[in-house]
Amino acid sequence: MSLTKEQVLKQYYGYNAFRPLQSDIIDWVLYGQDAMVLMPTGGGKSLCFQIPALMMQGLTLVISPLIALMHDQVQALKANGIAAEYVNSSLTTQEQSSIERQCRNGELKLLYISPEKLFTQGYLEWVVSLNISLFAIDESHCVSTWGHDFRPEYTKLNVLKKALPNVPMIALTATADKVTRKDILAQLGIPDAKVFISSFDRPNLSLAVQAGRNRVKIIQNFIAEHPRQCGIIYCLSRKNTESVAEALQKVGINAKCYHAGMPANERSTVQNQFIQDDIQVIVATIAFGMGIDKSNVRWVIHYSMPSNVESFYQEIGRAGRDGLKSDTLLFYSYNDLLVRKDMIATSELPAEMKEVQVAKVERMKQYAEAEICRRRILLSYFNEEVTTDCGNCDVCKNPPIRFDATLIAQKALSAIARTGENIAMSMLIDILRGANNRRIIEHKYHEIKTFGAGKELKADEWADYLQQMLNSGVMDIAYDEAHAYKLNKASWAILKEGRKVQLVRYRPFEEKQAEREANIPKEKSKKEVIKDALFERLRVLRKQIADDRNIPPFVVFSDATLSDMAQKKPLTQLEIMNVSGVGEQKYRQYGEAFLLEIRNFLKTIPKGSHATGIDTHHYTFQLYKEGFSVEEIAEQRNLNPVTIFSHLAKLYEDGENIDISAFITQAEYEQIMGAAKVMNVKKGDPVKPLFEAMDAKYEYHKIRIALLMAEKAK
Ligand code: ADP
Ligand code: ZN
């Protein structure tokens, strides 16, 4: 009998429900129809072709552009007990012919292949001679010159549909605007395919932007707030990656850098160590991350601003693929923006492309400078309408407070004017605060009218306001003149005509930090403490298993699965298989080890603690059912055997299947009941008189059991 798609989801993946759209897409493909799927990274695209592949007769051919990606997906499929392989240039001839034999014998459900391989001599003919049930084109934006990752071989893929017009095709991508989308379908020869677009929102990713000052210190604090959690820091230059990594290592953070200038073997070592959870933090250029499926990246920081929103979204999208809460942080300074613009201006691009690029940088700036919910800005970029604030970005959490800063602006602008527009930020701040240093005396700046006019503000405060003034066009900056401030039309309107200036009230770093901490509930409940402690033990076990088997920890179980497990604290096969992400194969391989770890953990919890969230009778019953003796259960649970007897008696009374007669011999039963009859003691009465009348020969729990049996026998 064939399984329903829900049963396949449960059996192979251990998931209890489909995400929005997955179910519709699977049905559509099973009808034999063509489809295009647009979902964000981590949205769950893979299941949309993997589940039909499992439910259809023949082989599903998956076209995938990256060797690393193929390897990861096939590894994950195999871990779930699904027959899948890949062919690409990395295989030996022997490996390849073994896989080809399996294909011919119908032993595989999925075959991953790179377009390059597909179009080598004679390969295509061989592939279409197989019993193919479905074509899946992963990362299908590679087919379009409009997309950001064009691959020439992808344009030849239309031969697939030509060769086998009745085999359905599903194209998947995380990035495609309308033009690209149409182009993809045309190029693949499926112009009428139904397009499924899921929301691009990733509500589990928090969004935040901080001014680009003290970046390293802020990052160090950030990592301290994310103990043992893996993350990526993106930098613009190779030099940056090295210096940031070094600064983190100095304070004992397990960080490594990664950039295209490193030897290939060094790069792949670093990447593998990160995937294996052996490195906590990667400091990388954008060369890192493409084709990495690691689902437990818990945070992403941008040390500098990316060049456009697509790249930014894709990069932060590498966090939280498992759906668990993850954090993102972007550093932003006006200087970063100008660096970006400069890179475009000096590039080889044709003029109209430069214009497009500048417009894209401007959209990134809007995000960075946003004073409304940042998620609204992101999603509107992807043409998605949002009607409510997200509550999970820094603007939503701490709305900016604006005030009339005209006087502040006038003081600064006047000082700039009086010094001949040739001073940069730190000198300006010194003048405003009336500092007495040599350079000031040298230039006689202490004689100008605004000297010391801004004493009431701290240096950091001034830096923040000057940055804001620059960002909002109140003045200009000349990077080719040692970053000297320049006055513009707006500056003069403020100075001469009293035009108003609004700025956002400065909040010192410590204050922001305190606010952030206030947002984190200080006192975790006992239940949460126990859950976290168990999660930690399960994580360690996962790492051991992963190392033993030489697979990444997240392939053993995702963080989401460990978290659900730590919450549910399963004690039996049935219970652990109810944890999200524990399918049949995973249970067979790791189920017992994790159950044992949970039990061992529970032993360490103080007696009678309700904080585990486990019903104590239920726990005893589970162990009883597994065949443990009363003494063994007591040992395991760190409880007195008498307590275990009382649990079992209660369970028996409640109608559970407990062989209570095993705890008492026939002779004992008769003796106790004989005395009970004489003294007229029944179940529920105090047993002390009976205990004493029989000279303490039988323990209380035995007397209770006898009375209980007698009652039941009635
Ligand atoms: P994409 O290819 O769109 O980036 P994946 O297919 O890799 O995303 O899915 C991301 C993560 O979500 C994976 O860990 C996957 O197992 C998980 N996932 C997918 N569908 C579900 C579901 N219905 N329930 C729970 N987890 C799911
Ligand atoms: Zn928001």
mmCIF file of N, CA and C in Angstrom, residues 476-521:
data_model
loop_
_atom_site.group_PDB
_atom_site.id
_atom_site.type_symbol
_atom_site.label_atom_id
_atom_site.label_comp_id
_atom_site.label_asym_id
_atom_site.label_seq_id
_atom_site.Cartn_x
_atom_site.Cartn_y
_atom_site.Cartn_z
ATOM 1 N N ASP A 476 28.161 68.177 3.892
ATOM 2 C CA ASP A 476 28.838 67.191 3.051
ATOM 3 C C ASP A 476 30.179 66.838 3.660
ATOM 4 N N ILE A 477 30.830 65.866 3.029
ATOM 5 C CA ILE A 477 32.159 65.484 3.492
ATOM 6 C C ILE A 477 33.049 65.276 2.266
ATOM 7 N N ALA A 478 34.302 65.692 2.352
ATOM 8 C CA ALA A 478 35.223 65.526 1.221
ATOM 9 C C ALA A 478 36.247 64.473 1.606
ATOM 10 N N TYR A 479 36.035 63.276 1.071
ATOM 11 C CA TYR A 479 36.949 62.198 1.441
ATOM 12 C C TYR A 479 38.335 62.395 0.856
ATOM 13 N N ASP A 480 38.384 63.174 -0.236
ATOM 14 C CA ASP A 480 39.703 63.422 -0.845
ATOM 15 C C ASP A 480 40.424 64.581 -0.167
ATOM 16 N N GLU A 481 39.792 65.204 0.838
ATOM 17 C CA GLU A 481 40.484 66.269 1.587
ATOM 18 C C GLU A 481 40.533 65.891 3.061
ATOM 19 N N ALA A 482 41.026 64.699 3.307
ATOM 20 C CA ALA A 482 41.171 64.213 4.678
ATOM 21 C C ALA A 482 39.863 64.291 5.463
ATOM 22 N N HIS A 483 38.773 63.917 4.773
ATOM 23 C CA HIS A 483 37.453 63.838 5.420
ATOM 24 C C HIS A 483 36.968 65.171 5.994
ATOM 25 N N ALA A 484 37.354 66.258 5.351
ATOM 26 C CA ALA A 484 36.916 67.561 5.863
ATOM 27 C C ALA A 484 35.431 67.770 5.574
ATOM 28 N N TYR A 485 34.736 68.366 6.559
ATOM 29 C CA TYR A 485 33.324 68.690 6.355
ATOM 30 C C TYR A 485 33.193 69.898 5.455
ATOM 31 N N LYS A 486 32.149 69.885 4.626
ATOM 32 C CA LYS A 486 31.883 71.005 3.716
ATOM 33 C C LYS A 486 30.439 71.461 3.908
ATOM 34 N N LEU A 487 30.245 72.728 3.783
ATOM 35 C CA LEU A 487 28.881 73.250 3.899
ATOM 36 C C LEU A 487 28.200 73.179 2.540
ATOM 37 N N ASN A 488 26.884 72.965 2.587
ATOM 38 C CA ASN A 488 26.113 72.951 1.336
ATOM 39 C C ASN A 488 24.920 73.885 1.490
ATOM 40 N N LYS A 489 24.024 73.826 0.537
ATOM 41 C CA LYS A 489 22.868 74.728 0.556
ATOM 42 C C LYS A 489 22.051 74.570 1.836
ATOM 43 N N ALA A 490 21.831 73.289 2.194
ATOM 44 C CA ALA A 490 21.043 73.025 3.399
ATOM 45 C C ALA A 490 21.747 73.619 4.628
ATOM 46 N N SER A 491 23.073 73.497 4.662
ATOM 47 C CA SER A 491 23.817 74.029 5.813
ATOM 48 C C SER A 491 23.550 75.529 5.970
ATOM 49 N N TRP A 492 23.624 76.251 4.851
ATOM 50 C CA TRP A 492 23.443 77.707 4.914
ATOM 51 C C TRP A 492 22.021 78.076 5.290
ATOM 52 N N ALA A 493 21.045 77.270 4.805
ATOM 53 C CA ALA A 493 19.655 77.542 5.175
ATOM 54 C C ALA A 493 19.472 77.410 6.685
ATOM 55 N N ILE A 494 20.199 76.468 7.268
ATOM 56 C CA ILE A 494 20.096 76.254 8.716
ATOM 57 C C ILE A 494 20.795 77.393 9.469
ATOM 58 N N LEU A 495 21.950 77.769 8.964
ATOM 59 C CA LEU A 495 22.711 78.832 9.623
ATOM 60 C C LEU A 495 22.052 80.199 9.480
ATOM 61 N N LYS A 496 21.625 80.517 8.272
ATOM 62 C CA LYS A 496 21.154 81.880 7.985
ATOM 63 C C LYS A 496 19.653 82.058 8.164
ATOM 64 N N GLU A 497 18.888 81.000 7.754
ATOM 65 C CA GLU A 497 17.433 81.174 7.752
ATOM 66 C C GLU A 497 16.766 80.437 8.900
ATOM 67 N N GLY A 498 17.579 79.807 9.713
ATOM 68 C CA GLY A 498 17.015 79.099 10.868
ATOM 69 C C GLY A 498 16.170 77.895 10.490
ATOM 70 N N ARG A 499 16.498 77.259 9.358
ATOM 71 C CA ARG A 499 15.747 76.050 8.996
ATOM 72 C C ARG A 499 15.904 75.014 10.110
ATOM 73 N N LYS A 500 14.790 74.325 10.406
ATOM 74 C CA LYS A 500 14.798 73.390 11.544
ATOM 75 C C LYS A 500 15.507 72.083 11.192
ATOM 76 N N VAL A 501 16.141 71.491 12.197
ATOM 77 C CA VAL A 501 16.773 70.177 12.027
ATOM 78 C C VAL A 501 16.255 69.238 13.120
ATOM 79 N N GLN A 502 15.846 68.055 12.695
ATOM 80 C CA GLN A 502 15.415 67.038 13.666
ATOM 81 C C GLN A 502 16.461 65.923 13.703
ATOM 82 N N LEU A 503 16.828 65.511 14.888
ATOM 83 C CA LEU A 503 17.729 64.365 14.996
ATOM 84 C C LEU A 503 17.131 63.348 15.968
ATOM 85 N N VAL A 504 17.675 62.156 15.898
ATOM 86 C CA VAL A 504 17.220 61.106 16.807
ATOM 87 C C VAL A 504 18.062 61.179 18.072
ATOM 88 N N ARG A 505 17.381 61.157 19.219
ATOM 89 C CA ARG A 505 18.094 61.289 20.477
ATOM 90 C C ARG A 505 19.166 60.203 20.617
ATOM 91 N N TYR A 506 20.351 60.663 21.008
ATOM 92 C CA TYR A 506 21.482 59.747 21.182
ATOM 93 C C TYR A 506 21.276 58.882 22.405
ATOM 94 N N ARG A 507 21.581 57.599 22.222
ATOM 95 C CA ARG A 507 21.576 56.718 23.395
ATOM 96 C C ARG A 507 22.942 56.073 23.506
ATOM 97 N N PRO A 508 23.615 56.267 24.636
ATOM 98 C CA PRO A 508 24.948 55.680 24.762
ATOM 99 C C PRO A 508 24.888 54.166 24.640
ATOM 100 N N PHE A 509 26.008 53.619 24.242
ATOM 101 C CA PHE A 509 26.102 52.177 24.052
ATOM 102 C C PHE A 509 25.632 51.405 25.276
ATOM 103 N N GLU A 510 26.062 51.897 26.451
ATOM 104 C CA GLU A 510 25.716 51.183 27.694
ATOM 105 C C GLU A 510 24.199 51.144 27.887
ATOM 106 N N GLU A 511 23.564 52.253 27.512
ATOM 107 C CA GLU A 511 22.110 52.318 27.686
ATOM 108 C C GLU A 511 21.418 51.321 26.757
ATOM 109 N N LYS A 512 21.900 51.288 25.515
ATOM 110 C CA LYS A 512 21.319 50.339 24.564
ATOM 111 C C LYS A 512 21.526 48.919 25.045
ATOM 112 N N GLN A 513 22.729 48.690 25.553
ATOM 113 C CA GLN A 513 23.065 47.375 26.066
ATOM 114 C C GLN A 513 22.111 47.000 27.198
ATOM 115 N N ALA A 514 21.901 47.970 28.094
ATOM 116 C CA ALA A 514 21.016 47.720 29.232
ATOM 117 C C ALA A 514 19.600 47.424 28.745
ATOM 118 N N GLU A 515 19.175 48.177 27.722
ATOM 119 C CA GLU A 515 17.833 47.944 27.186
ATOM 120 C C GLU A 515 17.714 46.547 26.601
ATOM 121 N N ARG A 516 18.773 46.187 25.865
ATOM 122 C CA ARG A 516 18.745 44.853 25.254
ATOM 123 C C ARG A 516 18.642 43.789 26.330
ATOM 124 N N GLU A 517 19.439 43.999 27.387
ATOM 125 C CA GLU A 517 19.422 43.009 28.458
ATOM 126 C C GLU A 517 18.072 42.967 29.150
ATOM 127 N N ALA A 518 17.449 44.149 29.244
ATOM 128 C CA ALA A 518 16.127 44.190 29.869
ATOM 129 C C ALA A 518 15.117 43.409 29.036
ATOM 130 N N ASN A 519 15.388 43.343 27.740
ATOM 131 C CA ASN A 519 14.490 42.598 26.866
ATOM 132 C C ASN A 519 14.612 41.094 27.053
ATOM 133 N N ILE A 520 15.811 40.674 27.493
ATOM 134 C CA ILE A 520 15.997 39.253 27.754
ATOM 135 C C ILE A 520 15.480 38.999 29.158
ATOM 136 N N PRO A 521 14.510 38.123 29.320
ATOM 137 C CA PRO A 521 13.997 37.872 30.659
ATOM 138 C C PRO A 521 15.128 37.416 31.569
#
